[in-house]
Coordinates of C-alpha atoms in Angstrom, one line a residue:
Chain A
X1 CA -69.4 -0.4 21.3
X2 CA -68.9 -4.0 20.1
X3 CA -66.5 -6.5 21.2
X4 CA -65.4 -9.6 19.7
X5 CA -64.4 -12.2 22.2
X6 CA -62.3 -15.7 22.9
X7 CA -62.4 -17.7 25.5
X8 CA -61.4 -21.0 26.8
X9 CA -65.1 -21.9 28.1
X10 CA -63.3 -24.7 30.7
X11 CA -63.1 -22.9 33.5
X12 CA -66.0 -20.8 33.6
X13 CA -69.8 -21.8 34.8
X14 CA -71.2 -20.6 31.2
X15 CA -71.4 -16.6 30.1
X16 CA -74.6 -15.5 32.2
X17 CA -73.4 -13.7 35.5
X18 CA -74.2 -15.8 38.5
X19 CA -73.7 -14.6 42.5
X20 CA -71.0 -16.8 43.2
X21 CA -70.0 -18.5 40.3
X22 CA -66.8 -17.3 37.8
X23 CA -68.7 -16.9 34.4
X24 CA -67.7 -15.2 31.2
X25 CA -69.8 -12.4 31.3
X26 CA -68.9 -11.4 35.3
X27 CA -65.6 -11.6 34.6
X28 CA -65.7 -9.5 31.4
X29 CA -68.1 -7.0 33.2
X30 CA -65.7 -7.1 36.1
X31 CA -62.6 -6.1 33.7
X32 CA -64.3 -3.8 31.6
X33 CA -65.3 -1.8 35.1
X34 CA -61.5 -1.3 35.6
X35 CA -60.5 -0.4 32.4
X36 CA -63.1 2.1 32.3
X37 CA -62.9 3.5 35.7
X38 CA -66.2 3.2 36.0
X39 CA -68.0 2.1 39.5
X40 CA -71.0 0.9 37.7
X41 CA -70.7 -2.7 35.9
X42 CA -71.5 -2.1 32.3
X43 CA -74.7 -3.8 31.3
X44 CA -73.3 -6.7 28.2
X45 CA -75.6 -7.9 25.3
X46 CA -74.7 -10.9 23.7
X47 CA -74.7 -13.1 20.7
X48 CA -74.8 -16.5 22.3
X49 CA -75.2 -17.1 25.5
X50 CA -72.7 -20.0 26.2
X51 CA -73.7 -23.1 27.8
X52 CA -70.7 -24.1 31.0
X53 CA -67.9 -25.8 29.4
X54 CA -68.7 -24.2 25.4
X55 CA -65.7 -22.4 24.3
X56 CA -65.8 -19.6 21.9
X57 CA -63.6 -17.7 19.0
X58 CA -66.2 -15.5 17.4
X59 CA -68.2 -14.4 20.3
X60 CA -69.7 -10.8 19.8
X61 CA -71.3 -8.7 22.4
X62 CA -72.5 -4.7 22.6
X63 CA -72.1 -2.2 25.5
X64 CA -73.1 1.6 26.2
X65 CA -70.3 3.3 27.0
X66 CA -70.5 7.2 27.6
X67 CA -67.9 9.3 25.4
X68 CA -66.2 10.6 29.0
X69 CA -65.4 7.5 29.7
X70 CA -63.9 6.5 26.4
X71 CA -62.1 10.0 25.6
X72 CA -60.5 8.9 28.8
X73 CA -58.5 6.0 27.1
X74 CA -55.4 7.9 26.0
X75 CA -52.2 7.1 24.9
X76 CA -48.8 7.9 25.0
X77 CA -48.5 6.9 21.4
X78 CA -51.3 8.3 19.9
X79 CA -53.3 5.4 19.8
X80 CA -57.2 6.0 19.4
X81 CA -59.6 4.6 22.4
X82 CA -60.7 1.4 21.2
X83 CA -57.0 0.3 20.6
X84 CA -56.0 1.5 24.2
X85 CA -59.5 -0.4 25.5
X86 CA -58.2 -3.8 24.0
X87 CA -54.8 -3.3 25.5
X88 CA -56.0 -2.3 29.3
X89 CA -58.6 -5.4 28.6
X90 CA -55.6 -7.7 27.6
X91 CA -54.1 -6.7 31.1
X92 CA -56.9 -7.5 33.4
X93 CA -58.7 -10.2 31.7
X94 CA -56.7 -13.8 32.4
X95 CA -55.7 -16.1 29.9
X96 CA -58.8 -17.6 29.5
X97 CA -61.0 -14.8 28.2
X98 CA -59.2 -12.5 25.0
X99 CA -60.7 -9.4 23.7
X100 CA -59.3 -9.4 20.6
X101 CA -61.3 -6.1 18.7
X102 CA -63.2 -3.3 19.9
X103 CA -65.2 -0.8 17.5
X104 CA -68.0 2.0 18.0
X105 CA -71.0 0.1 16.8
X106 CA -72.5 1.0 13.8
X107 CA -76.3 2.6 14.9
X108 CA -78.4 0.6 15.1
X109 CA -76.4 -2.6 16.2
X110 CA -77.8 -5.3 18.7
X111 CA -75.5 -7.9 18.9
X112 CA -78.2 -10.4 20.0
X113 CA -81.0 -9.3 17.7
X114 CA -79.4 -7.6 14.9
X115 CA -77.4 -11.3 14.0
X116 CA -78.2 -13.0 11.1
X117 CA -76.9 -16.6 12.3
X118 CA -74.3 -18.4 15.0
X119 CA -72.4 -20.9 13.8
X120 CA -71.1 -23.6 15.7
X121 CA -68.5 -26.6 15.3
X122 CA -68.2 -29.6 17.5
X123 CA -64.9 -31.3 17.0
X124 CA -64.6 -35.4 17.8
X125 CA -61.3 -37.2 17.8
X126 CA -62.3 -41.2 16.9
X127 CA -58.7 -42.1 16.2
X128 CA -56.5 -42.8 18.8
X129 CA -53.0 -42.2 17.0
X130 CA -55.1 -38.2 16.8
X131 CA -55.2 -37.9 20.4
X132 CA -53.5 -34.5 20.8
X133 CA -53.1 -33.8 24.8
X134 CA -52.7 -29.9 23.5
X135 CA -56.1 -30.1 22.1
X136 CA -57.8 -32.0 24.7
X137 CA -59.6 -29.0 26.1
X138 CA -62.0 -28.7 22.8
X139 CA -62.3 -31.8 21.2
X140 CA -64.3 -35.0 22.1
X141 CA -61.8 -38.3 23.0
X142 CA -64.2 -41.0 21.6
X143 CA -63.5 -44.6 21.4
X144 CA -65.5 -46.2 18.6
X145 CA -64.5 -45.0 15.3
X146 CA -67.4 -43.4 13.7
X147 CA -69.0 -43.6 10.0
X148 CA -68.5 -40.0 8.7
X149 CA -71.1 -40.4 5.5
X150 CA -73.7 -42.2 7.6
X151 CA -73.3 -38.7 10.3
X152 CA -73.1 -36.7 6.9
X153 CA -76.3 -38.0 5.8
X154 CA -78.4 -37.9 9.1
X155 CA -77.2 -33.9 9.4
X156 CA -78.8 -33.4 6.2
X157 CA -81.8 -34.5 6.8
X158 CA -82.3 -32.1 9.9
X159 CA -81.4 -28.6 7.7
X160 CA -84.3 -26.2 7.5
X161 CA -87.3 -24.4 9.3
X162 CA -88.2 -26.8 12.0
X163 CA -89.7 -27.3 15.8
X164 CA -86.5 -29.0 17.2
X165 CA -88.8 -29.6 20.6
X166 CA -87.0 -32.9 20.6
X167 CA -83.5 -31.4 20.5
X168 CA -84.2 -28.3 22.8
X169 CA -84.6 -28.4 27.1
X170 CA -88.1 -27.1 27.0
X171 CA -89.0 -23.8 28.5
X172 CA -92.2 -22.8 29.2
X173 CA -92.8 -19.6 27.2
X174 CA -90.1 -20.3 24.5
X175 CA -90.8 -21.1 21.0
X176 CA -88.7 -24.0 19.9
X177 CA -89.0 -23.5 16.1
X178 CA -85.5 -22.4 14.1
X179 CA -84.1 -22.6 10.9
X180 CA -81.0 -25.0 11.0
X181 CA -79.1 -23.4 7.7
X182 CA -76.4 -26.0 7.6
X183 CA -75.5 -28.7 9.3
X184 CA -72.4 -30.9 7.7
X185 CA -70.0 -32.9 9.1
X186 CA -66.6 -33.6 7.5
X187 CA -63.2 -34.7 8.3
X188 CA -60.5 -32.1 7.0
X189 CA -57.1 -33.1 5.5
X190 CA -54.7 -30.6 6.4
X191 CA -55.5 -27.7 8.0
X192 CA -55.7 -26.9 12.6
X193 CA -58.4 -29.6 12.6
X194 CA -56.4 -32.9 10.4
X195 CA -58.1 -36.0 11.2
X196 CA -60.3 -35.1 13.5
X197 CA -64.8 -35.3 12.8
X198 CA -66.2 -31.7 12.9
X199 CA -70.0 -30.6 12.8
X200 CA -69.9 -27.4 11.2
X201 CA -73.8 -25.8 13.0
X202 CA -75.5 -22.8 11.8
X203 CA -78.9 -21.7 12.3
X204 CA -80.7 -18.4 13.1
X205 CA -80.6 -19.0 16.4
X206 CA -79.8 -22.0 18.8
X207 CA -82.3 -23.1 21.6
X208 CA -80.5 -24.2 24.9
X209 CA -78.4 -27.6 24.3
X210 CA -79.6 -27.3 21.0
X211 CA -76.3 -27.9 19.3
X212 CA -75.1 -30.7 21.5
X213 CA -78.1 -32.9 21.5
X214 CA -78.2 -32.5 17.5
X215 CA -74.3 -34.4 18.1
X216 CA -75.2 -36.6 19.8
X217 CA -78.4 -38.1 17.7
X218 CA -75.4 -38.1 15.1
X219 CA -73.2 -39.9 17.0
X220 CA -75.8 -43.0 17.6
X221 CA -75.9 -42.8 14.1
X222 CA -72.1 -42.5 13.7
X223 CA -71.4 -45.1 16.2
X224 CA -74.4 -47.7 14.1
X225 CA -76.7 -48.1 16.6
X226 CA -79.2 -45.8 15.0
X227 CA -79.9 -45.9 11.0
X228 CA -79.1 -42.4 9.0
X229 CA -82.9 -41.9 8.7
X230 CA -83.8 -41.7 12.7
X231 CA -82.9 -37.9 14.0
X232 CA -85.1 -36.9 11.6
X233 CA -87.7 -39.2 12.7
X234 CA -87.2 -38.1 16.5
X235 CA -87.3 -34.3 15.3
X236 CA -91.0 -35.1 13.5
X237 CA -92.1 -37.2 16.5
X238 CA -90.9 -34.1 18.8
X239 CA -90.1 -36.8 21.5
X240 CA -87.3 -35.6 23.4
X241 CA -83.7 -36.9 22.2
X242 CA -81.6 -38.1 25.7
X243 CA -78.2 -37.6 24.3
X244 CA -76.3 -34.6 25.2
X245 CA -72.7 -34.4 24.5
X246 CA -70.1 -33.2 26.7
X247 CA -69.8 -29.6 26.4
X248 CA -66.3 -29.0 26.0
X249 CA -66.2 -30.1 22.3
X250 CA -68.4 -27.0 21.1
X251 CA -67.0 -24.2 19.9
X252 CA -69.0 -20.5 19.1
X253 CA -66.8 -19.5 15.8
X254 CA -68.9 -17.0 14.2
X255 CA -71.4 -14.6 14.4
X256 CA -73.0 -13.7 11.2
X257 CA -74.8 -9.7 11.1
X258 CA -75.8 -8.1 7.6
X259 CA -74.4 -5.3 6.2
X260 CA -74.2 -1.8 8.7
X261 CA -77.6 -0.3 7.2
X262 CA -79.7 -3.7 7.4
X263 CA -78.9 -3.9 11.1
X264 CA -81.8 -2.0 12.6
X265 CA -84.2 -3.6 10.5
X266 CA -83.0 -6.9 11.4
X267 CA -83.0 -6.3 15.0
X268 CA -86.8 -5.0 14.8
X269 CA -87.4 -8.2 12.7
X270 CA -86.3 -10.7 15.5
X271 CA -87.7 -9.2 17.9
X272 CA -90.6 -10.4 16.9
X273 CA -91.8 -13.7 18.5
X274 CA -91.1 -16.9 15.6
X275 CA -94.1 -18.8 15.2
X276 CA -94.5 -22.5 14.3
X277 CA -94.5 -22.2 10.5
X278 CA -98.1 -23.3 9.3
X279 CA -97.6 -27.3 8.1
Chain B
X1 CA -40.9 -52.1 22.4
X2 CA -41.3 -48.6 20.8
X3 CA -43.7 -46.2 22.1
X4 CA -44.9 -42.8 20.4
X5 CA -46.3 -40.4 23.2
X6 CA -47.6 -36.8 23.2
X7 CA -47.9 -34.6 26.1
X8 CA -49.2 -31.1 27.4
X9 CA -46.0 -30.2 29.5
X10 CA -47.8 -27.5 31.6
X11 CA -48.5 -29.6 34.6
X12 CA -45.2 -31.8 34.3
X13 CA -41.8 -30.8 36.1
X14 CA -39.9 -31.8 32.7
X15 CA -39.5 -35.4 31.4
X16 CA -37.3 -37.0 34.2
X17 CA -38.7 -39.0 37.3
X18 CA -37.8 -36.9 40.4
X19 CA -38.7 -37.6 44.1
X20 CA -42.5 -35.9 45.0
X21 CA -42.5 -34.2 41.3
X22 CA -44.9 -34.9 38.8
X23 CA -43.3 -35.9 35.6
X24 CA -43.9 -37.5 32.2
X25 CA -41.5 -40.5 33.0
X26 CA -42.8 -41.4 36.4
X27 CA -46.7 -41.2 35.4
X28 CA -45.6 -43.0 32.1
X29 CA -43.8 -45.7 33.9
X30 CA -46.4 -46.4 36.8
X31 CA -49.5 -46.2 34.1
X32 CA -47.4 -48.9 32.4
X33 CA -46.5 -51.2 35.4
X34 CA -50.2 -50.7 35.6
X35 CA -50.8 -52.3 32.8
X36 CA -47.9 -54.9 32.5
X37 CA -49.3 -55.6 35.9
X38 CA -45.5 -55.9 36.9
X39 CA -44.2 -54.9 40.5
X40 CA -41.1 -53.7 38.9
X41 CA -41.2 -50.4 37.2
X42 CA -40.3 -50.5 33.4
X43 CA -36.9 -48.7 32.7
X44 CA -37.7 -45.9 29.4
X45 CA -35.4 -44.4 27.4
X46 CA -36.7 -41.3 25.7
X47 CA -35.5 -39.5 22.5
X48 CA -35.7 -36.0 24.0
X49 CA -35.7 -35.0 27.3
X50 CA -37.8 -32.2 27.7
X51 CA -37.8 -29.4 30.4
X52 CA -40.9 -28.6 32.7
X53 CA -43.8 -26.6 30.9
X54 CA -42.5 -28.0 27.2
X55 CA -44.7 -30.2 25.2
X56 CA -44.7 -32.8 22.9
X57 CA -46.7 -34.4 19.7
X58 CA -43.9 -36.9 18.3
X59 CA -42.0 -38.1 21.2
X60 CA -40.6 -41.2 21.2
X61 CA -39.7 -43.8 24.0
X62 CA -38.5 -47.7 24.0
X63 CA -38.3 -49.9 27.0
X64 CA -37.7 -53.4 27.6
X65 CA -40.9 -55.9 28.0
X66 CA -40.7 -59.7 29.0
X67 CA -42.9 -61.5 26.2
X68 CA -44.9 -63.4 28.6
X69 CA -46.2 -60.1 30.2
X70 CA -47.1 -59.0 26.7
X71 CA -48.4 -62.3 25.7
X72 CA -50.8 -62.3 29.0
X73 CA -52.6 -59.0 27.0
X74 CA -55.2 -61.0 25.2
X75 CA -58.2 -59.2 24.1
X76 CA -61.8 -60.2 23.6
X77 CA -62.2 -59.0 19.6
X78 CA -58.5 -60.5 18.7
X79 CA -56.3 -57.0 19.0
X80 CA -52.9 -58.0 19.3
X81 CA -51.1 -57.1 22.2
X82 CA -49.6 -53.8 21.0
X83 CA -53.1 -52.6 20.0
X84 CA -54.4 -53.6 23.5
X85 CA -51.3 -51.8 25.6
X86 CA -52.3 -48.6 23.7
X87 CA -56.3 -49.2 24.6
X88 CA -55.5 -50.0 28.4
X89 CA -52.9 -47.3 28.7
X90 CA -55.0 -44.7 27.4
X91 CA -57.4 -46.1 30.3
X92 CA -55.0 -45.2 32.8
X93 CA -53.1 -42.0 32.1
X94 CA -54.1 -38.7 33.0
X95 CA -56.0 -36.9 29.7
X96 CA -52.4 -34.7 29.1
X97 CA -50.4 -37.8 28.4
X98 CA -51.4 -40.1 25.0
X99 CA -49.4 -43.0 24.0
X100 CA -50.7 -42.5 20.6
X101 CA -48.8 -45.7 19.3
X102 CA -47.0 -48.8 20.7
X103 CA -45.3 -51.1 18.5
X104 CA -42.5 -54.3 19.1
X105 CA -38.7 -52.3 17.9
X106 CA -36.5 -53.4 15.3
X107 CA -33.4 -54.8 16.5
X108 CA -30.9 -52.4 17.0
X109 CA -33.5 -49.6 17.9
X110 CA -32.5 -47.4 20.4
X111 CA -35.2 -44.0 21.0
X112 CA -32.2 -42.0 22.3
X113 CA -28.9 -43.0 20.1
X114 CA -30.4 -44.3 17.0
X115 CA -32.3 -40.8 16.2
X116 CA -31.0 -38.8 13.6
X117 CA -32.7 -35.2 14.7
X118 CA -35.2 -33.6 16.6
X119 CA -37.5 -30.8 15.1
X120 CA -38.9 -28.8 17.9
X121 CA -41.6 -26.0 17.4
X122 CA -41.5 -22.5 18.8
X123 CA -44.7 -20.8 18.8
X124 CA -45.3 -17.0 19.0
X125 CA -48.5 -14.7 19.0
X126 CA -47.4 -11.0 17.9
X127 CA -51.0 -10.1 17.0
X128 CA -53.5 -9.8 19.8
X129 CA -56.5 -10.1 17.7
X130 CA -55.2 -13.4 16.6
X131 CA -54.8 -14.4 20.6
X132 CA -56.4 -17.8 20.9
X133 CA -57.4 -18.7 24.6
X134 CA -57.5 -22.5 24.0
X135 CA -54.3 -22.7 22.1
X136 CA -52.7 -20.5 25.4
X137 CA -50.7 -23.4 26.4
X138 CA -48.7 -23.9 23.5
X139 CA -48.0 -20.5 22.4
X140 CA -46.3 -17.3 23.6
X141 CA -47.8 -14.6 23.1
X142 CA -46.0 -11.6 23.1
X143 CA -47.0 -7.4 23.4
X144 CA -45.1 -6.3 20.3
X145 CA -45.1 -6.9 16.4
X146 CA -41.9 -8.9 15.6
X147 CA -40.1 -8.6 12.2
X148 CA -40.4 -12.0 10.3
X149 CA -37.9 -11.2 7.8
X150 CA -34.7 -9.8 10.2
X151 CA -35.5 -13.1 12.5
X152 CA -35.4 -16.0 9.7
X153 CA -32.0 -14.2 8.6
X154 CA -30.6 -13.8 11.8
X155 CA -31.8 -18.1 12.4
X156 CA -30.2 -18.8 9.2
X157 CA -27.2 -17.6 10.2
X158 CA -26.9 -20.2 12.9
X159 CA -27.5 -23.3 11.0
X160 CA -24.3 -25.9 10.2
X161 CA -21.9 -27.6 13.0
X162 CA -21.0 -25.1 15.9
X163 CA -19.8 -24.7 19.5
X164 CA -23.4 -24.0 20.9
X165 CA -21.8 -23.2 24.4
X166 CA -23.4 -19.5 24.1
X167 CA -26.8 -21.0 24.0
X168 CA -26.5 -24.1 26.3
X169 CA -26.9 -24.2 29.9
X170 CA -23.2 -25.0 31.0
X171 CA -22.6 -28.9 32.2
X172 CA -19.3 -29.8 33.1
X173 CA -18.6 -32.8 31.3
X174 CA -20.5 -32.6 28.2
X175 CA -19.8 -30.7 24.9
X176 CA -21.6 -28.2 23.4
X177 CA -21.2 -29.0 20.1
X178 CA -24.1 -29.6 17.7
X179 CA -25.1 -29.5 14.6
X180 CA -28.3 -27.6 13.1
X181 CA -29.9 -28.6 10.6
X182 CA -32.7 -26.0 10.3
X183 CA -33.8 -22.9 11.8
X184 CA -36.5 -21.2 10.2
X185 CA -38.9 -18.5 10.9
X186 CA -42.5 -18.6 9.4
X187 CA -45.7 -16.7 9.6
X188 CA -48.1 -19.7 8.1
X189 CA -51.6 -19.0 5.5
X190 CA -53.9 -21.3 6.8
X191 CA -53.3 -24.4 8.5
X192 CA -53.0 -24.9 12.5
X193 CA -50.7 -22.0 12.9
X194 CA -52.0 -19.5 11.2
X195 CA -51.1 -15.8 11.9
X196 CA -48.8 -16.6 14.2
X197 CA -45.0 -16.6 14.0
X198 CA -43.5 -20.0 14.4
X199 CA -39.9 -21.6 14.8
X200 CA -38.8 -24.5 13.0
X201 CA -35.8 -26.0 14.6
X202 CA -34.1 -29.1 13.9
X203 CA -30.5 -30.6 15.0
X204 CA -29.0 -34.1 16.0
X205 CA -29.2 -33.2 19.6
X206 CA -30.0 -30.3 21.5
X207 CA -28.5 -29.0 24.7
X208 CA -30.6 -28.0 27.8
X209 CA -32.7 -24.8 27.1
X210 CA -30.8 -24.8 23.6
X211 CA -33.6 -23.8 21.7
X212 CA -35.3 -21.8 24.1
X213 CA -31.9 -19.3 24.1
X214 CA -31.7 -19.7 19.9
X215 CA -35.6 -18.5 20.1
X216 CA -34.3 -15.7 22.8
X217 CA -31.9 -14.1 20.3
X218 CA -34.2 -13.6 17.6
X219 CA -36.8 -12.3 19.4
X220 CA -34.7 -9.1 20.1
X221 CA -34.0 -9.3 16.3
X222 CA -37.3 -8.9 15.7
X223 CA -38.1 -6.5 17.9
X224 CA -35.3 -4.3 16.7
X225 CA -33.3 -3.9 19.3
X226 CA -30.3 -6.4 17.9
X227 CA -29.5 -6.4 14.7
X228 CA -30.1 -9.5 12.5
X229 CA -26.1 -10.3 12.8
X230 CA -25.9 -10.3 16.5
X231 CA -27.0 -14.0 17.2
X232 CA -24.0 -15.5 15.3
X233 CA -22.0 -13.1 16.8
X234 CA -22.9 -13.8 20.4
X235 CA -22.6 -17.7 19.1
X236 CA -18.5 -16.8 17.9
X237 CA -17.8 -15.1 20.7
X238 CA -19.4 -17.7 23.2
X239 CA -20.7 -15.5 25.6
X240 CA -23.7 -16.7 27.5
X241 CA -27.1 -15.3 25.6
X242 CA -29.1 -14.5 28.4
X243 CA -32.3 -14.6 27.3
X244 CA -34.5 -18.2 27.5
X245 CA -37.9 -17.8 26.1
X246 CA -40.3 -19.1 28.2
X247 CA -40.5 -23.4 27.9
X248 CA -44.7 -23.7 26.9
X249 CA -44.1 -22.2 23.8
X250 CA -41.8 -24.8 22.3
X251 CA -43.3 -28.2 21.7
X252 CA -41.3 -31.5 20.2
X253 CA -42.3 -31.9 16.9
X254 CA -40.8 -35.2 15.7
X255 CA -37.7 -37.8 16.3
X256 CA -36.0 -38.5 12.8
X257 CA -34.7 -42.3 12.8
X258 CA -33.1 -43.6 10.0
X259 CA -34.3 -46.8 7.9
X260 CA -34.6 -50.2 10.3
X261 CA -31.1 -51.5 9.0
X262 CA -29.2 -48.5 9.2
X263 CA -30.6 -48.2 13.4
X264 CA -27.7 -50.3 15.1
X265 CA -24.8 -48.4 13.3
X266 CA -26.5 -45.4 14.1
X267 CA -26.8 -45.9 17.8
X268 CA -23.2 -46.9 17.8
X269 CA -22.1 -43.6 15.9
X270 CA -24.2 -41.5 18.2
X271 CA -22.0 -43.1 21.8
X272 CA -19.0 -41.9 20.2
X273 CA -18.4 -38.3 22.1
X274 CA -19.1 -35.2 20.2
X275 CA -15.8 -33.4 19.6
X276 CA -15.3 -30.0 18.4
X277 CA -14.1 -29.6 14.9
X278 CA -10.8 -28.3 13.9
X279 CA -11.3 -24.9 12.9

């Protein structure tokens, strides 16, 4: 099965299950046990695995279910089993974590290795007349008003197959190499997010921080202390950039997959290691 | 002085300082004696007093400041004091209150009497794959699929100058006569509210829970189980609605004031008792 998932990432300790700690993916497991009367968890596979404090709209995860279980989910009105699943799910989960669709998953489907991209957004309110206490949970309160083509031009220059070492927490046996496929930022008129800075981040895949430490070079820039040219230097130089933004301004909106019979061919693709492209 | 303030209501008991209760007027007033560093608190007068749990983007406040006390906020870069109230304020309020703008009043300005209107906004969630965990504060959402159409009828039908004592919390010595303006039902395309249902609902004044009751009514219009009609019947025959929506759905849009001359006549208009009109 697939899932597509919200949640309000402030009051959990990240997705990963922890002993302990209330994450998104112990909860879920924990609600989807009860739903399904089942006293095994159910074993999740992810998209992105959420930072603590990273909120998400268009999170997407996969589960085996056995068809017992599912021909179980009846209905007094006739409803099929995924419908009944995403209205048992909306009783148990709390407010903080939505299931908002559930499908059989086409064959072949991985949600982890079968996407194409994640895309992120990191939202900054620089105006103080913005400040909207509703919205405080997902967007960054920041003093200094910040120069949106300087920001606009730095992103640029950081779009493409790279080793984003200097933007990554290292890990020992991890590659750090990925294709950033866009990287804008823009301030909309009109529209949920009027006024406010937003980094719209895609890429293949995002190393850990990834996302936020991008930001933050930005911001340096934004801010003047840094010229437009200089994330780009740092990410040629590989030495580590120090800024990491707060979490609680990025946003998981989408994840990207190819059409149903490109899937398992996808998956098999990225399974296989990426290597530091030759220079 | 004139100050423009928005708030997340959830953690407030309602507008009005109370004895051990957290509310938008007490931690208003202390951030600003705070800042005014005066040993008296500062007396506010609000536009709209709101009840606990309701929120607010556009409320407006004025209050009485000795000019030596604003004088004495001198800032390094040259910002003049109304600038540097809004910088220190926003230094010592909680993150779910914003003074967004301070400014000195035009004479004659009163934030309660000289208003025109209020526009409140009901949200409402009818589609649970459009539930959005970090906009849960601010909108209901509700299990069933409501009918747009037989709710903005059954809202039009309330609009104009009526006896509102069907939808107001009873007070002895005050009249429940209002007039109202607007009352509109939309499902927006785009924008900050989109896919979900939400009230427009404007008047001069509003009684206690007025629009929580109006919002009550058309939600068993659109649920079917009143008929569009039944609101302005219930409003003729002023019998008590029973229904109140609950407050964190509704969130005070804007205060309407009239041009700077026309503010003194206003406020004087406004004192004059509301009377019921000859039928």
């Amino acid at each position: 099965m697939r899932l597509d998932l919200a949640y309000d990432g402030t009051g959990f300790s990240g997705w990963a299950r922890q002993p302990g700690l209330r994450t998104v993916q112990g909860v879920l497991e924990d609600g989807l046990a009860t739903v399904l009367r089942s006293s095994d968890l159910p074993h999740l596979v992810v998209a992105g695995r959420t930072d603590a404090g990273v909120h998400a709209r268009g999170q997407v995860v996969h589960l085996d279910v056995e068809t017992d279980r599912l021909g179980a989910l009846r209905a007094r009105d006739g409803a099929d089993a995924t419908t009944v699943l995403v209205r048992r799910l909306a009783g148990v989960l709390p407010g903080d974590l939505v299931v908002r669709a559930a499908r059989l998953a086409p064959a072949g489907f991985d949600a982890r290795f079968s996407a194409l991209s994640r895309r992120y957004a990191y939202r900054v309110c620089d105006t103080s007349t913005r400040r909207d206490p509703l919205a405080r949970a997902f967007v960054l309160w920041h003093r200094q008003r910040l120069d949106l083509g300087a920001m606009a031009e730095a992103a640029r220059t950081l779009v493409g197959l790279h080793d984003f070492a200097a933007y990554c927490r290292a890990r020992p046996d991890a590659t750090t190499v990925r294709t950033l496929l866009r990287f804008d930022w823009r301030r909309p008129e009109g529209g949920p997010d009027e006024g406010l800075l937003v980094a719209d981040v895609e890429a293949d895949a995002f190393c850990h921080s990834m996302v936020r430490s991008l930001v933050g070079a930005c911001l340096a820039v934004g801010e003047g202390r840094r010229d437009p040219s200089w994330p780009a230097e740092v990410l040629a130089e590989r030495r580590r950039a120090s800024t990491v933004v707060p979490a609680h301004g990025l946003t998981l909106e989408q994840v990207v997959y190819p059409p149903d019979d490109e899937l398992a061919v996808r998956a098999e693709t990225t399974r296989a290691r990426r290597v530091v492209p030759p220079a």
